[in-house]
């Protein structure tokens, strides 16, 4: 802040200095030029005036030496006077003088060019006039004064008229010089006499005024000669403002800012007059003012330019710095990106290694799993073979016993007993057929996992098959769909309705078989219940189905739970159960990519939950309306 103030202060000082210097130089040069011009003008004007006066002086000399003039002065007869008058009139006209006349030694005008006019000088006495006195002394008389007769100002030139060595009078030429200074107000001109009294001026108001105060005695003497009639002869209102070498600058009037003029003086010598030219310094002042303003403006422009340049340079520098920073940041970013890319590449390589390791591990695992499956298959095969052997041995043994017994009975002729035995044999073979049928189901070829089964239809078919066994058993069917965000309310599963979206990945016959097994077990469980009740709940999420088959039977004893899914495991009496239902259902669930779990419910009874994958079905408009 302080620095800025100092700079502004210094610039202001510099501006003032520039203005002052320019003013001074412009002023001095202007005044110098004006002085030279004024000097030329003054010289020219002075020489013009001098030439005019000299010319008339020659004329006065010629007049004074003219015989007619001499005659008229020596013998003032009317004839002589008339001749002289005519001569003077003629000479006056040719010389373009004001009045030309001759004065006798006693001061009386004897002949004049205006002899025939009303204001004729003839007969007037000019004894007291200085130019007459000078001429009578034998000198050339030069005098400027206001005419006593005409009251007009004029320059009087007189020459003594000699005759026979005597001065008999004077020949006088009165000139009107009023035209001389002109009327140019901007370049006034004045002519002052030897006393410093202005008698010619382009400014009428300056006439008959003194350049310097007149001493009282001098004023009285002038008054006495009636040179300027009775003009007051006060001092001119000039006051010197400045002097420049030999020139002087004056102010006219009392006003401080009144017009200023450069005064140039020239002395004429003879007559002892002073010619003064005044040249207005206003143009010089104007020029100086303009030059100063231009210099000031130029200086300010330069300062502004410098300021602009400085600011621009600073901005450019700032821009360069920003760009450099940006480039550095960009380079750093690139570096980081490169580093990060390198890291990522390394991580990628690591990941790829891990992936290939994992793939290898997975392959290993799969191989191990396959091996395990193979092993467990073999184990299951063994277990099953043992079960089948066990299951079939009993009826086979019974068959052999019955057939042996039948043969004995037939030999005895007991046909009734033999028929009973044959019926028992038939029942046994039927049972064996059932066993093999079930086994066929169990070992049936796994369907591809992409087979799809409509869930509601599978439930309906299973229930239809078991319809007869539902005498007195309450059936509760529910459906709930969850879209992942919120649970929908549980509603009744309508068996007659079509649910096109409820499709599971499973072969439909096998799904029905699994459901038949589960529902059949439930029916067995509620057989002795007071209020037999079976429920089937379908729960659909976006990806899965779970079909829960629950009952209000006795539930599953703890010791039975771990063995539930074992083939041929049954708690049911001889001829009641084969122990294959849950094993088959569980095998179907697994083959379809799902699962089967059993649990006891808190309120009593067992629940079997069959979970399957939900198949994605292109949604049809009828789907929602049908549900
Ligand atoms: P089976 O029905 O021929 O006995 P399963 O494999 O179907 O063969 O069933 C095995 C055993 O599981 C049954 O003997 C029974 O003890 C038990 N069980 C199955 N379902 C139920 C159920 N709903 N309630 C109670 N126990 C059940």
XYZ file of C-alpha atoms in Angstrom, residues 5-622:
618
model
C 1.342 5.482 -2.605
C 5.021 6.303 -3.077
C 4.877 5.284 -6.748
C 1.775 7.424 -7.326
C 3.418 10.330 -5.516
C 6.608 10.017 -7.569
C 4.609 9.793 -10.785
C 2.677 12.912 -9.804
C 5.958 14.714 -9.111
C 7.358 13.498 -12.440
C 4.189 14.607 -14.226
C 4.453 18.041 -12.648
C 8.120 18.254 -13.624
C 7.373 17.193 -17.209
C 4.559 19.740 -17.448
C 6.647 22.504 -15.911
C 9.599 21.777 -18.168
C 7.431 21.565 -21.264
C 5.712 24.779 -20.313
C 9.006 26.515 -19.811
C 10.563 25.303 -23.049
C 7.411 25.950 -25.102
C 6.985 29.346 -23.540
C 10.580 30.392 -24.076
C 10.639 29.165 -27.637
C 7.284 30.766 -28.333
C 8.372 34.064 -26.871
C 11.632 33.855 -28.771
C 9.819 33.258 -32.045
C 7.336 35.991 -31.227
C 10.195 38.324 -30.379
C 11.840 37.698 -33.712
C 8.577 38.210 -35.559
C 7.877 41.345 -33.553
C 11.381 42.641 -34.201
C 10.940 42.162 -37.937
C 7.571 43.862 -37.794
C 8.886 46.727 -35.683
C 11.867 47.228 -38.003
C 9.662 47.154 -41.038
C 7.114 49.533 -39.547
C 9.766 51.915 -38.254
C 11.499 52.029 -41.605
C 8.186 52.592 -43.389
C 7.398 55.521 -41.087
C 10.871 56.883 -41.436
C 10.731 56.633 -45.213
C 7.429 58.490 -45.287
C 8.720 61.253 -43.073
C 11.978 61.539 -45.014
C 10.065 61.797 -48.246
C 7.982 64.666 -46.937
C 11.088 66.267 -45.516
C 12.485 66.412 -49.064
C 9.225 67.925 -50.239
C 9.445 70.605 -47.540
C 12.944 71.405 -48.695
C 11.766 71.751 -52.302
C 8.894 73.991 -51.262
C 11.168 76.181 -49.232
C 13.383 76.679 -52.195
C 10.658 77.413 -54.670
C 10.746 80.996 -56.081
C 6.958 81.435 -55.769
C 7.163 80.629 -52.070
C 10.106 82.901 -51.598
C 8.320 85.679 -53.466
C 5.210 85.310 -51.446
C 7.196 85.519 -48.216
C 9.317 88.439 -49.222
C 6.638 90.436 -50.976
C 3.298 89.461 -49.648
C 1.314 90.964 -52.466
C -2.033 89.445 -53.351
C -0.609 88.255 -56.675
C 2.337 86.584 -55.076
C 0.086 85.035 -52.493
C -2.316 83.778 -55.116
C 0.456 82.220 -57.148
C 1.939 80.671 -54.089
C -1.515 79.415 -53.015
C -2.073 77.731 -56.348
C 1.378 76.233 -56.354
C 0.961 74.924 -52.813
C -2.455 73.565 -53.612
C -1.057 71.692 -56.568
C 1.985 70.409 -54.718
C -0.178 69.364 -51.760
C -2.495 67.429 -53.982
C 0.353 65.609 -55.678
C 2.187 64.881 -52.484
C -1.038 63.782 -50.782
C -0.218 65.879 -47.773
C -2.790 67.290 -45.442
C -2.033 70.961 -45.736
C 0.952 72.737 -47.189
C 1.531 76.343 -46.229
C 4.135 79.062 -45.792
C 4.628 81.297 -42.781
C 6.248 84.639 -42.900
C 9.001 85.613 -40.482
C 6.436 87.332 -38.277
C 4.454 84.070 -37.898
C 1.666 84.943 -40.284
C 0.558 82.356 -42.793
C 0.674 84.037 -46.182
C -0.170 81.164 -48.468
C -1.676 77.733 -47.971
C -2.916 74.846 -50.043
C -6.311 75.234 -48.347
C -6.473 78.960 -49.111
C -9.856 78.542 -50.745
C -11.470 76.481 -47.959
C -13.364 77.539 -44.885
C -10.683 76.423 -42.499
C -7.940 78.123 -44.510
C -4.679 78.647 -42.667
C -4.010 81.900 -44.541
C -4.011 84.788 -42.120
C -3.423 82.622 -39.033
C -0.427 83.306 -36.877
C 1.847 80.396 -35.972
C 4.487 82.291 -34.178
C 4.204 80.179 -31.060
C 4.406 76.869 -32.846
C 7.699 75.039 -32.150
C 8.149 73.916 -35.746
C 8.015 77.583 -36.811
C 10.450 78.549 -34.103
C 12.816 75.753 -35.211
C 12.564 76.794 -38.846
C 13.255 80.398 -38.004
C 16.372 79.143 -36.232
C 17.415 77.658 -39.551
C 16.616 74.127 -38.527
C 14.187 71.619 -39.862
C 11.104 71.766 -37.641
C 9.414 68.553 -36.734
C 6.386 68.607 -34.591
C 3.320 66.560 -33.941
C 0.370 68.380 -32.521
C -3.279 69.102 -32.767
C -4.050 71.847 -35.196
C -5.116 75.150 -33.736
C -7.369 75.886 -36.646
C -8.443 72.484 -37.859
C -8.355 70.794 -34.383
C -7.057 67.815 -36.205
C -3.876 66.113 -35.125
C -1.061 66.227 -37.587
C 2.652 66.081 -38.119
C 4.196 69.357 -39.026
C 7.369 69.510 -41.021
C 8.941 72.907 -41.541
C 11.901 74.091 -43.541
C 13.424 77.587 -43.301
C 13.032 79.723 -46.428
C 16.222 81.572 -47.178
C 16.592 84.601 -49.334
C 19.772 86.487 -49.679
C 21.201 84.797 -46.666
C 18.231 85.621 -44.470
C 15.449 83.480 -43.224
C 12.308 85.022 -44.536
C 9.897 82.454 -43.301
C 9.101 78.773 -43.201
C 7.525 76.288 -45.582
C 5.365 73.801 -43.639
C 3.768 70.506 -44.571
C 1.104 69.133 -42.291
C 0.667 65.429 -42.596
C -2.124 63.342 -41.342
C -0.518 60.201 -39.865
C -3.659 58.834 -38.322
C -3.750 56.067 -40.898
C -0.307 54.888 -40.041
C -0.799 52.631 -37.023
C -3.705 50.864 -38.660
C -6.496 49.373 -36.625
C -5.315 45.847 -35.947
C -6.458 45.289 -32.370
C -4.504 42.051 -32.006
C -1.230 43.711 -32.982
C -1.470 47.220 -31.565
C 1.055 49.813 -32.602
C 1.870 53.085 -30.928
C 4.173 55.963 -31.660
C 5.273 58.192 -28.818
C 7.088 61.510 -28.965
C 10.324 62.441 -27.261
C 8.416 63.005 -23.989
C 6.901 59.597 -24.059
C 3.443 60.832 -25.002
C 1.576 58.567 -27.381
C 0.253 60.490 -30.342
C -0.385 57.683 -32.798
C -2.067 54.453 -31.827
C -4.163 51.752 -33.388
C -6.094 51.819 -30.115
C -7.829 55.223 -30.016
C -8.067 55.179 -26.207
C -4.295 55.134 -25.836
C -3.781 58.314 -27.762
C -2.405 61.345 -25.893
C -1.465 59.263 -22.925
C 1.988 58.966 -21.418
C 4.136 55.850 -21.379
C 5.548 56.926 -18.018
C 4.253 59.546 -15.552
C 5.066 63.047 -16.858
C 6.830 65.519 -14.573
C 4.523 68.455 -13.767
C 6.857 70.981 -15.388
C 6.976 69.017 -18.609
C 3.225 68.630 -18.609
C 2.892 72.372 -18.166
C 5.368 73.072 -20.998
C 3.459 70.787 -23.368
C 0.255 72.442 -22.309
C 1.781 75.737 -23.128
C 2.669 74.776 -26.692
C -0.904 73.520 -27.062
C 0.694 70.565 -28.717
C -2.033 68.157 -27.795
C -4.690 70.836 -27.238
C -6.054 70.109 -23.775
C -5.802 66.250 -23.657
C -5.299 64.912 -20.074
C -2.139 62.870 -20.899
C -2.626 60.319 -18.147
C -0.397 57.267 -17.992
C -1.139 54.215 -20.148
C -2.514 51.272 -18.165
C 0.504 49.083 -18.984
C 2.197 47.091 -16.274
C 5.307 45.046 -16.886
C 4.764 41.394 -16.151
C 8.095 40.004 -17.241
C 11.218 40.850 -19.130
C 12.684 38.432 -21.611
C 16.108 39.620 -22.684
C 15.486 42.937 -24.429
C 11.760 42.274 -24.739
C 9.173 43.185 -22.232
C 5.827 41.554 -21.596
C 3.156 43.878 -20.368
C -0.335 43.442 -19.167
C -2.901 45.937 -20.310
C -5.535 46.974 -17.883
C -5.939 46.104 -14.243
C -7.319 42.674 -14.768
C -4.977 39.942 -13.615
C -5.789 37.837 -16.652
C -6.093 40.762 -19.033
C -4.382 40.545 -22.418
C -0.604 40.238 -22.363
C 1.619 41.709 -25.051
C 5.223 41.539 -26.003
C 6.506 45.059 -26.335
C 9.116 45.869 -28.989
C 10.549 49.361 -29.176
C 12.311 51.113 -31.964
C 13.576 54.699 -31.971
C 13.274 56.616 -35.159
C 16.196 58.963 -34.444
C 14.845 61.889 -36.387
C 12.299 62.866 -35.294
C 13.010 61.674 -31.798
C 10.119 59.271 -31.702
C 9.612 55.839 -30.287
C 7.763 53.215 -32.231
C 6.284 50.532 -30.055
C 4.732 47.362 -31.370
C 2.662 45.105 -29.148
C 2.343 41.466 -30.080
C -0.236 39.381 -28.331
C 1.326 36.514 -26.379
C -1.989 34.683 -26.278
C -0.993 32.339 -29.155
C 2.284 31.608 -27.349
C 0.367 30.928 -24.170
C -2.062 28.762 -26.078
C 0.759 26.853 -27.747
C 2.577 26.417 -24.440
C -0.649 25.272 -22.824
C -1.296 22.831 -25.648
C 2.261 21.546 -25.570
C 2.049 21.123 -21.797
C -1.269 19.342 -22.083
C 0.153 17.113 -24.830
C 3.261 16.385 -22.775
C 1.125 15.663 -19.709
C -1.163 13.498 -21.745
C 1.796 11.751 -23.340
C 3.378 11.199 -19.956
C 0.148 9.850 -18.498
C -0.309 7.658 -21.597
C 3.237 6.392 -21.204
C 2.605 5.684 -17.527
C -0.603 3.859 -18.407
C 1.191 1.980 -21.150
C 3.959 1.064 -18.741
C 1.368 0.059 -16.170
C -0.493 -1.985 -18.788
C 2.742 -3.567 -19.938
C 3.729 -4.335 -16.364
C 0.334 -5.813 -15.574
C 0.369 -7.794 -18.791
C 3.871 -9.029 -18.113
C 2.818 -10.024 -14.609
C -0.225 -11.766 -16.032
C 1.875 -13.519 -18.669
C 4.349 -14.509 -15.980
C 1.468 -15.741 -13.832
C 0.094 -17.648 -16.807
C 3.480 -19.180 -17.511
C 3.773 -20.151 -13.865
C 0.275 -21.639 -13.902
C 1.100 -23.475 -17.089
C 4.353 -24.751 -15.617
C 2.465 -25.824 -12.503
C -0.169 -27.438 -14.644
C 2.484 -29.216 -16.673
C 4.209 -30.317 -13.495
C 0.880 -31.500 -12.101
C 0.145 -33.224 -15.380
C 3.571 -34.851 -15.375
C 3.056 -35.895 -11.760
C -0.372 -37.203 -12.640
C 1.093 -39.121 -15.542
C 3.744 -40.472 -13.242
C 1.124 -41.469 -10.728
C -1.025 -42.978 -13.410
C 2.007 -44.863 -14.671
C 2.784 -45.989 -11.124
C -0.819 -46.880 -10.530
C -0.965 -48.652 -13.881
C 2.165 -50.517 -12.957
C 0.560 -51.369 -9.596
C -2.612 -52.392 -11.345
C -0.680 -54.432 -13.885
C 1.165 -56.087 -11.029
C -2.136 -56.611 -9.188
C -3.646 -57.909 -12.394
C -0.765 -60.252 -12.922
C -1.106 -61.339 -9.289
C -4.828 -61.773 -9.771
C -4.294 -63.762 -12.915
C -1.834 -65.938 -11.069
C -4.357 -66.249 -8.244
C -7.134 -66.995 -10.707
C -5.091 -69.657 -12.426
C -4.112 -71.038 -9.017
C -7.725 -70.963 -7.962
C -8.795 -72.589 -11.225
C -6.216 -75.260 -10.609
C -7.414 -75.606 -7.019
C -10.986 -75.750 -8.240
C -10.048 -78.376 -10.759
C -8.291 -80.242 -7.997
C -11.316 -79.799 -5.783
C -13.667 -80.898 -8.527
C -11.519 -83.929 -9.151
C -11.505 -84.630 -5.423
C -15.240 -84.042 -5.297
C -15.832 -86.309 -8.266
C -13.707 -88.840 -6.568
C -15.685 -88.370 -3.391
C -18.938 -88.623 -5.289
C -17.680 -91.735 -6.901
C -16.695 -93.096 -3.526
C -19.997 -92.088 -1.920
C -21.844 -93.474 -4.904
C -20.050 -96.723 -4.413
C -20.778 -96.518 -0.701
C -24.436 -95.724 -1.427
C -24.477 -98.541 -3.953
C -23.093 -100.857 -1.323
C -25.538 -99.552 1.249
C -28.361 -99.862 -1.254
C -27.290 -103.300 -2.350
C -27.286 -104.313 1.307
C -30.755 -102.714 1.755
C -32.112 -104.314 -1.397
C -30.657 -107.648 -0.417
C -32.185 -107.270 3.001
C -35.534 -106.089 1.638
C -35.759 -108.705 -1.078
C -34.351 -111.571 1.000
C -37.262 -111.439 3.398
C -40.004 -111.785 0.751
C -37.815 -114.265 -1.135
C -37.447 -116.393 1.975
C -41.162 -116.003 2.599
C -41.833 -116.920 -1.062
C -39.764 -120.081 -0.732
C -41.502 -120.971 2.511
C -44.955 -120.291 1.035
C -44.238 -122.215 -2.162
C -42.824 -125.214 -0.204
C -45.818 -125.080 2.058
C -48.192 -124.804 -0.940
C -46.686 -127.860 -2.573
C -47.238 -129.796 0.683
C -50.798 -128.470 0.889
C -51.534 -129.420 -2.728
C -50.107 -132.882 -2.094
C -52.459 -133.018 0.857
C -55.267 -131.718 -1.314
C -55.917 -128.771 0.921
C -56.795 -126.424 -1.854
C -58.208 -123.642 0.271
C -55.044 -123.281 2.265
C -53.021 -123.622 -0.956
C -55.045 -120.742 -2.549
C -54.422 -118.578 0.525
C -50.748 -119.334 0.234
C -50.814 -118.421 -3.451
C -52.524 -115.106 -2.594
C -49.804 -114.409 -0.028
C -47.218 -115.242 -2.687
C -48.917 -112.831 -5.051
C -48.926 -110.085 -2.364
C -45.238 -110.709 -1.735
C -44.350 -110.406 -5.432
C -46.441 -107.258 -5.599
C -44.431 -105.844 -2.741
C -41.185 -106.851 -4.419
C -42.436 -105.171 -7.608
C -43.120 -102.013 -5.619
C -39.632 -102.098 -4.241
C -38.072 -102.435 -7.650
C -40.390 -99.734 -9.002
C -39.287 -97.345 -6.274
C -35.695 -98.243 -6.916
C -36.186 -97.469 -10.567
C -37.348 -94.019 -9.568
C -34.402 -93.615 -7.290
C -31.835 -94.536 -9.816
C -33.678 -92.924 -12.715
C -31.397 -90.836 -14.962
C -30.942 -87.298 -13.710
C -32.696 -84.898 -15.969
C -30.742 -81.889 -17.271
C -30.813 -79.055 -14.796
C -32.436 -76.810 -17.346
C -35.822 -78.696 -17.290
C -38.602 -76.434 -15.983
C -41.679 -77.369 -13.992
C -44.694 -75.165 -13.146
C -44.834 -75.375 -9.369
C -48.601 -74.932 -8.884
C -49.379 -77.615 -11.427
C -46.972 -80.081 -9.744
C -48.704 -79.443 -6.393
C -52.108 -79.914 -8.010
C -51.130 -83.210 -9.705
C -49.573 -84.583 -6.504
C -52.711 -83.706 -4.523
C -54.926 -85.249 -7.204
C -53.030 -88.537 -6.980
C -53.388 -88.603 -3.184
C -56.931 -87.277 -3.232
C -58.487 -90.443 -1.771
C -56.291 -90.324 1.304
C -57.404 -86.794 2.235
C -60.659 -87.998 3.791
C -61.135 -85.884 6.942
C -57.827 -84.113 6.558
C -57.816 -80.321 6.328
C -55.627 -78.887 3.618
C -54.135 -75.396 3.822
C -52.534 -73.993 0.642
C -50.684 -70.637 0.671
C -48.527 -68.599 -1.664
C -46.258 -65.678 -0.930
C -44.062 -63.832 -3.391
C -41.194 -61.637 -2.257
C -39.610 -59.248 -4.776
C -36.530 -58.748 -2.674
C -37.497 -55.426 -1.106
C -40.581 -56.325 0.930
C -42.615 -59.372 1.734
C -45.969 -59.601 -0.008
C -48.856 -60.831 2.117
C -49.391 -64.543 2.140
C -52.395 -65.540 0.071
C -54.188 -68.714 -0.878
C -52.660 -70.846 -3.584
C -55.437 -71.496 -6.044
C -55.040 -74.945 -7.573
C -57.263 -74.158 -10.530
C -55.380 -70.992 -11.413
C -52.452 -70.836 -13.764
C -49.303 -69.300 -12.356
C -47.061 -68.884 -15.411
C -44.314 -67.134 -13.432
C -44.054 -69.823 -10.762
C -41.680 -72.108 -12.620
C -38.862 -74.074 -11.006
C -35.817 -75.622 -12.559
C -36.782 -79.304 -12.271
C -38.273 -82.104 -14.311
C -42.049 -81.861 -13.674
C -42.631 -85.608 -13.089
C -39.789 -85.810 -10.628
C -41.010 -82.696 -8.819
C -44.454 -84.315 -8.565
C -42.841 -87.520 -7.248
C -40.952 -85.620 -4.564
C -44.127 -83.782 -3.534
C -46.110 -87.074 -3.502
C -43.515 -88.572 -1.160
C -43.591 -85.557 1.189
C -47.394 -85.210 1.212
C -47.774 -88.999 1.577
C -45.513 -88.931 4.665
C -47.561 -86.020 6.055
C -50.760 -87.988 5.536
C -49.154 -90.949 7.333
C -48.117 -88.637 10.179
C -51.583 -87.109 10.721
C -53.320 -90.464 10.462
C -53.914 -90.716 14.204
C -54.375 -87.036 14.887
C -57.628 -85.733 16.332
C -57.746 -82.770 13.944
C -55.588 -83.862 10.999
C -54.213 -80.883 9.135
C -51.727 -80.545 6.356
C -50.306 -77.307 4.925
C -48.426 -76.617 1.714
C -46.731 -73.194 1.605
C -45.108 -71.941 -1.583
C -42.643 -69.098 -0.978
C -41.264 -67.472 -4.122
C -38.337 -65.039 -4.109
C -36.702 -63.604 -7.197
C -34.319 -66.552 -7.436
C -35.783 -69.445 -5.461
C -38.866 -71.399 -4.513
C -39.354 -73.134 -1.218
C -42.247 -75.562 -0.916
C -42.950 -76.394 2.711
C -45.060 -79.464 3.463
C -46.106 -79.299 7.107
C -48.428 -81.379 9.239
C -49.748 -81.477 12.786
C -48.636 -85.052 13.345
C -46.320 -86.275 16.139
C -43.233 -84.702 14.574
C -39.890 -86.417 14.063
C -38.209 -87.993 17.039
C -34.657 -86.730 17.715
C -33.080 -90.115 17.056
C -34.865 -90.362 13.698
C -33.856 -86.902 12.395
C -30.241 -87.755 11.426
C -31.292 -90.881 9.507
C -34.385 -89.515 7.758
C -32.844 -89.437 4.284
C -31.163 -92.806 4.461
C -32.591 -95.237 1.874
C -34.753 -97.988 3.434
C -34.845 -96.200 6.759
C -38.407 -96.340 8.064
C -40.153 -96.302 11.371
C -43.267 -97.676 9.843
C -44.218 -101.243 10.406
C -43.692 -104.173 8.039
C -45.516 -103.581 4.773
C -46.197 -99.965 5.725
C -43.115 -98.175 4.562
C -40.184 -98.851 2.307
C -37.972 -96.089 3.701
C -37.259 -94.781 0.219
C -39.627 -91.745 -0.009
C -37.393 -89.114 1.614
C -34.242 -90.569 0.074
C -35.832 -90.240 -3.360
C -37.227 -86.744 -2.655
C -33.869 -85.558 -1.356
C -32.097 -87.073 -4.382
C -34.526 -85.265 -6.738
C -33.961 -81.946 -4.898
C -30.215 -82.297 -5.173
C -30.383 -83.263 -8.870
C -32.435 -80.093 -9.557
C -29.850 -77.893 -7.858
C -31.985 -77.523 -4.735
C -32.217 -79.040 -1.268
C -34.583 -80.780 1.143
C -34.474 -80.142 4.865
C -36.687 -81.416 7.703
C -37.491 -79.776 11.027
C -39.978 -79.978 13.802
C -42.284 -77.027 14.243
C -42.560 -75.250 17.593
C -46.328 -75.785 17.677
C -45.839 -79.520 16.996
C -45.712 -81.503 13.826
C -43.034 -81.800 11.156
C -42.177 -79.557 8.253
C -40.216 -80.537 5.137
C -38.840 -77.669 3.084
C -38.029 -78.409 -0.528
C -36.000 -75.553 -2.042
C -35.546 -75.218 -5.809
C -34.109 -72.618 -8.168
C -36.631 -70.310 -9.774
C -36.634 -70.298 -13.546
C -36.638 -66.917 -15.328
C -39.744 -66.685 -17.428
C -40.403 -63.910 -19.921
C -43.213 -62.047 -18.179
C -46.560 -62.178 -19.928
C -49.320 -59.651 -19.313
C -51.713 -62.422 -18.323
